[in-house]
Amino acid sequence: MKLYIAIPATLALVYRAYSHNSLTPLGIVVAVLTAIAHSVHPWSAPFALLIVFFIGGTAVTKVRLCIKTVLHAELEEGFGLGADREQVKHDVKARLTLSSSGASDGEGARTHIQVLANAVVATVLILLHARQLLARDKSGNSSYGCWPYGDDLLVVGIVANYAAVAADTFSSELGILSTSKPRLITSPRFREVPPGTNGGVTLVGIFAGLLGSFTIALTSVVLLPFCVVGLTSRSGKIFGDNQPGFDGGSGWGWRERILWVGAVTLWGGLGSLLDSLLGGWLQASVIDARTGKVIEGLGGKMVKLIQAILGISRANHCFHKVPVTSSSRGPSSSSLRRRMPASSEQQQRNQDSKEISGEGRASRRIESGLGILDNNSVNLLMALIMSVSGMIAASWCWDLPLRSILET
């Protein structure tokens, strides 16, 4: 990647993230380090995939078609036809989900953990492939010139990663705006669940995911240095008469490229569905019992499930068990409360007020999921599975051993 392109592009990324509050300060630092790792690769495609994924993820809410499908009469009256689409989407989502802090807003700046969950697998593969290219160039076996058909499984893994995470991002951001209720993909009968439930899928979300992976497929087919059909040049030298990959050669003709775009798009869509399966199974979806809305953890973290017993707060349950009588030898509840520091007692009351809803019911309940992983872990696991399985599938199709991933 040319430095005169990578440096301004990285600075533009930082400015956009800061001005739009789309990343936390530490998230921006990690994003810059990730961009530097991508720019180490001699090809421009890996860095471009990162930029396209970031821009697409932050700008996806401005898609006019999806916004129109969720505008209710009250929003049209409240914001008018000239309303800012970002604000409209924000208010629509606020009616559907809650943040773990209790506010009617499930969104916030993305953290460094979220950046790593989406990009760390691709970053490792990119550094491995850059090392391969450098070693091959020094040995004279290959060059930076072009990518032969049926070679370099690491390239498949890199593109598969970004196709999957882009599809998941588009699906999550736009799928929640569907006018129809999502269906739980892990349920045998695909029961309806509240919007924002992990594992909940809609047709809008599925097609949005395919749109996200298509942006990655299109970027890759434009910027990857495919070896062309015909006279192929490597490092300025004529390599020979190259036949299309489908005809036994190593060239990428129009048939091979169309197949590439279709395969990457579908693979990303499958990644989005896999994320829904993993999320519905391993990630707990916590519902606010009073509003029926899904509670989203800040920064993709787990949402704590708070339980209450028979409408009795923890403080009352602990301290009122001892009867207060003149003959009681034990300390009374009032004496116990006097021993508690004022700050601790206030903190306990605040915790109690969060745990008990109006009529003594638990304020939060689990809608689905085991609660083993948080959203960031699910995203990372999905990206890893889709990258590795993508390379395995390409290895089978191209009859190329997997050990070539580590060869130089």
Short mmCIF file of C-alpha atoms in Angstrom, two decimals, residues 102-322:
data_model
loop_
_atom_site.label_atom_id
_atom_site.label_comp_id
_atom_site.label_asym_id
_atom_site.label_seq_id
_atom_site.Cartn_x
_atom_site.Cartn_y
_atom_site.Cartn_z
CA GLY A 102 -31.59 2.30 31.44
CA ALA A 103 -31.91 4.92 28.73
CA SER A 104 -34.06 4.40 25.66
CA ASP A 105 -31.08 4.17 23.40
CA GLY A 106 -29.14 1.06 22.49
CA GLU A 107 -26.39 2.83 20.61
CA GLY A 108 -23.11 4.51 21.43
CA ALA A 109 -19.57 4.96 20.21
CA ARG A 110 -17.89 1.67 19.32
CA THR A 111 -15.09 0.57 21.63
CA HIS A 112 -11.65 -0.86 20.92
CA ILE A 113 -12.99 -4.32 21.74
CA GLN A 114 -15.61 -4.00 19.01
CA VAL A 115 -12.96 -2.86 16.54
CA LEU A 116 -10.81 -5.88 17.34
CA ALA A 117 -13.76 -8.29 17.21
CA ASN A 118 -14.41 -7.27 13.61
CA ALA A 119 -10.88 -6.79 12.29
CA VAL A 120 -8.35 -8.80 14.32
CA VAL A 121 -8.77 -12.02 12.31
CA ALA A 122 -8.32 -10.20 9.01
CA THR A 123 -5.34 -8.29 10.44
CA VAL A 124 -3.52 -11.51 11.34
CA LEU A 125 -4.21 -13.01 7.91
CA ILE A 126 -3.06 -9.81 6.18
CA LEU A 127 0.26 -9.79 8.05
CA LEU A 128 0.77 -13.48 7.21
CA HIS A 129 0.07 -12.86 3.53
CA ALA A 130 2.35 -9.80 3.41
CA ARG A 131 5.11 -11.96 4.86
CA GLN A 132 4.46 -14.60 2.20
CA LEU A 133 4.61 -12.10 -0.64
CA LEU A 134 7.83 -10.61 0.66
CA ALA A 135 9.47 -14.03 1.03
CA ARG A 136 8.38 -15.12 -2.43
CA ASP A 137 9.63 -11.92 -3.97
CA LYS A 138 13.06 -12.35 -2.38
CA SER A 139 13.30 -15.95 -3.56
CA GLY A 140 12.20 -15.04 -7.06
CA ASN A 141 9.32 -17.54 -7.02
CA SER A 142 6.61 -14.91 -7.21
CA SER A 143 5.99 -11.21 -7.03
CA TYR A 144 3.48 -8.61 -6.04
CA GLY A 145 2.23 -8.52 -9.63
CA CYS A 146 -1.03 -10.48 -9.62
CA TRP A 147 -3.11 -13.08 -7.82
CA PRO A 148 -3.37 -16.34 -9.79
CA TYR A 149 -6.64 -18.23 -9.88
CA GLY A 150 -6.58 -21.17 -7.47
CA ASP A 151 -3.77 -19.81 -5.30
CA ASP A 152 -3.24 -17.89 -2.02
CA LEU A 153 -5.89 -19.12 0.40
CA LEU A 154 -5.07 -16.27 2.76
CA VAL A 155 -6.64 -13.81 0.32
CA VAL A 156 -9.86 -15.80 0.52
CA GLY A 157 -9.77 -15.69 4.32
CA ILE A 158 -9.21 -11.92 4.38
CA VAL A 159 -12.10 -11.16 2.05
CA ALA A 160 -14.35 -13.72 3.77
CA ASN A 161 -13.75 -11.99 7.12
CA TYR A 162 -14.82 -8.58 5.88
CA ALA A 163 -17.76 -9.96 3.90
CA ALA A 164 -19.08 -11.67 7.04
CA VAL A 165 -18.64 -8.75 9.44
CA ALA A 166 -20.03 -6.26 6.91
CA ALA A 167 -23.08 -8.47 6.39
CA ASP A 168 -23.56 -8.76 10.14
CA THR A 169 -23.25 -5.00 10.63
CA PHE A 170 -25.71 -4.17 7.85
CA SER A 171 -28.12 -6.84 9.05
CA SER A 172 -28.01 -5.68 12.67
CA GLU A 173 -28.36 -1.98 11.92
CA LEU A 174 -31.08 -2.23 9.27
CA GLY A 175 -32.83 -5.44 10.30
CA ILE A 176 -34.04 -3.89 13.54
CA LEU A 177 -35.98 -1.36 11.49
CA SER A 178 -38.13 -4.05 9.87
CA THR A 179 -41.88 -3.50 10.18
CA SER A 180 -42.36 -7.23 10.82
CA LYS A 181 -41.34 -8.89 14.09
CA PRO A 182 -38.13 -10.93 13.99
CA ARG A 183 -38.20 -14.70 14.28
CA LEU A 184 -35.82 -16.53 16.61
CA ILE A 185 -33.55 -18.63 14.40
CA THR A 186 -32.69 -21.06 17.22
CA SER A 187 -36.35 -21.78 17.99
CA PRO A 188 -37.81 -24.95 16.40
CA ARG A 189 -40.95 -23.02 15.46
CA PHE A 190 -39.18 -19.73 14.70
CA ARG A 191 -41.23 -17.90 17.31
CA GLU A 192 -41.61 -14.15 17.26
CA VAL A 193 -39.30 -12.17 19.55
CA PRO A 194 -38.89 -8.45 20.35
CA PRO A 195 -36.75 -6.38 17.96
CA GLY A 196 -33.08 -6.48 18.90
CA THR A 197 -33.20 -10.04 20.28
CA ASN A 198 -30.01 -11.99 19.60
CA GLY A 199 -30.82 -14.64 17.05
CA GLY A 200 -33.85 -12.75 15.73
CA VAL A 201 -33.95 -12.57 11.93
CA THR A 202 -36.12 -10.73 9.42
CA LEU A 203 -36.19 -10.63 5.65
CA VAL A 204 -35.08 -7.01 5.80
CA GLY A 205 -32.08 -8.02 7.90
CA ILE A 206 -31.16 -10.92 5.60
CA PHE A 207 -31.24 -8.78 2.45
CA ALA A 208 -29.41 -5.97 4.25
CA GLY A 209 -26.70 -8.47 5.17
CA LEU A 210 -26.36 -9.52 1.54
CA LEU A 211 -26.05 -5.86 0.60
CA GLY A 212 -23.23 -5.44 3.12
CA SER A 213 -21.30 -8.45 1.84
CA PHE A 214 -21.86 -7.30 -1.75
CA THR A 215 -20.07 -4.02 -1.02
CA ILE A 216 -17.04 -6.03 0.09
CA ALA A 217 -17.27 -8.38 -2.90
CA LEU A 218 -17.47 -5.43 -5.28
CA THR A 219 -14.52 -3.68 -3.63
CA SER A 220 -12.41 -6.83 -3.79
CA VAL A 221 -13.18 -7.59 -7.44
CA VAL A 222 -12.21 -4.03 -8.40
CA LEU A 223 -9.01 -3.72 -6.35
CA LEU A 224 -7.53 -7.21 -6.05
CA PRO A 225 -4.70 -7.70 -8.55
CA PHE A 226 -6.19 -10.64 -10.44
CA CYS A 227 -3.98 -12.31 -13.02
CA VAL A 228 -5.70 -11.55 -16.30
CA VAL A 229 -6.41 -13.90 -19.15
CA GLY A 230 -3.92 -13.65 -22.00
CA LEU A 231 -0.42 -12.27 -21.71
CA THR A 232 0.12 -11.89 -17.95
CA SER A 233 2.76 -9.53 -16.63
CA ARG A 234 4.57 -10.06 -13.35
CA SER A 235 6.90 -7.32 -12.18
CA GLY A 236 6.98 -5.86 -15.66
CA LYS A 237 7.96 -9.14 -17.33
CA ILE A 238 5.80 -11.11 -19.73
CA PHE A 239 4.88 -14.33 -17.89
CA GLY A 240 3.18 -16.15 -20.74
CA ASP A 241 -0.12 -16.96 -22.40
CA ASN A 242 -2.48 -17.43 -19.45
CA GLN A 243 -5.72 -19.39 -19.74
CA PRO A 244 -8.87 -18.78 -17.64
CA GLY A 245 -9.09 -20.60 -14.35
CA PHE A 246 -12.11 -22.60 -15.49
CA ASP A 247 -10.05 -23.88 -18.42
CA GLY A 248 -7.17 -25.05 -16.29
CA GLY A 249 -5.14 -21.83 -16.29
CA SER A 250 -4.47 -19.25 -13.59
CA GLY A 251 -6.18 -16.27 -15.16
CA TRP A 252 -9.28 -14.52 -13.86
CA GLY A 253 -11.71 -13.95 -16.70
CA TRP A 254 -15.20 -12.50 -16.47
CA ARG A 255 -16.70 -15.89 -15.51
CA GLU A 256 -14.27 -16.37 -12.64
CA ARG A 257 -14.84 -12.83 -11.37
CA ILE A 258 -18.62 -13.10 -11.51
CA LEU A 259 -18.39 -16.34 -9.53
CA TRP A 260 -16.09 -14.61 -7.06
CA VAL A 261 -18.55 -11.77 -6.45
CA GLY A 262 -21.46 -14.17 -6.02
CA ALA A 263 -19.54 -16.51 -3.72
CA VAL A 264 -18.26 -13.68 -1.50
CA THR A 265 -21.72 -12.12 -1.27
CA LEU A 266 -23.40 -15.40 -0.31
CA TRP A 267 -20.58 -16.29 2.09
CA GLY A 268 -21.01 -13.01 3.90
CA GLY A 269 -24.76 -13.59 4.12
CA LEU A 270 -24.11 -17.00 5.65
CA GLY A 271 -21.80 -15.31 8.15
CA SER A 272 -24.61 -13.02 9.22
CA LEU A 273 -26.92 -16.02 9.74
CA LEU A 274 -24.15 -17.81 11.65
CA ASP A 275 -23.82 -14.77 13.90
CA SER A 276 -27.56 -14.97 14.57
CA LEU A 277 -27.28 -18.68 15.39
CA LEU A 278 -24.34 -18.15 17.73
CA GLY A 279 -25.97 -15.10 19.32
CA GLY A 280 -29.31 -16.82 19.81
CA TRP A 281 -27.63 -19.82 21.37
CA LEU A 282 -24.65 -18.50 23.33
CA GLN A 283 -25.59 -14.86 24.02
CA ALA A 284 -28.35 -13.96 26.47
CA SER A 285 -31.05 -11.55 25.32
CA VAL A 286 -32.26 -9.64 28.36
CA ILE A 287 -35.70 -8.04 28.30
CA ASP A 288 -36.88 -5.14 30.44
CA ALA A 289 -40.00 -6.54 32.11
CA ARG A 290 -41.71 -3.16 32.35
CA THR A 291 -41.34 -2.08 28.73
CA GLY A 292 -40.78 -5.36 26.92
CA LYS A 293 -37.73 -3.90 25.16
CA VAL A 294 -34.42 -5.66 24.64
CA ILE A 295 -31.62 -4.24 26.79
CA GLU A 296 -28.38 -3.77 24.86
CA GLY A 297 -25.07 -3.89 26.69
CA LEU A 298 -22.85 -0.86 26.32
CA GLY A 299 -19.91 -1.58 24.05
CA GLY A 300 -21.23 -5.06 23.26
CA LYS A 301 -20.76 -6.27 26.83
CA MET A 302 -23.05 -8.67 28.66
CA VAL A 303 -26.18 -7.28 30.28
CA LYS A 304 -26.42 -8.18 33.93
CA LEU A 305 -29.61 -9.99 34.91
CA ILE A 306 -30.91 -8.57 38.22
CA GLN A 307 -33.25 -10.76 40.23
CA ALA A 308 -35.54 -9.91 43.11
CA ILE A 309 -37.38 -12.16 45.57
CA LEU A 310 -41.11 -11.75 46.22
CA GLY A 311 -41.00 -8.01 45.89
CA ILE A 312 -38.75 -7.66 48.96
CA SER A 313 -35.62 -5.62 48.48
CA ARG A 314 -32.30 -7.12 49.43
CA ALA A 315 -31.83 -4.73 52.34
CA ASN A 316 -35.25 -5.43 53.80
CA HIS A 317 -34.84 -9.16 53.27
CA CYS A 318 -31.54 -9.22 55.14
CA PHE A 319 -32.27 -6.84 57.98
CA HIS A 320 -35.93 -7.47 58.76
CA LYS A 321 -35.52 -11.16 59.49
CA VAL A 322 -34.78 -10.37 63.15
#
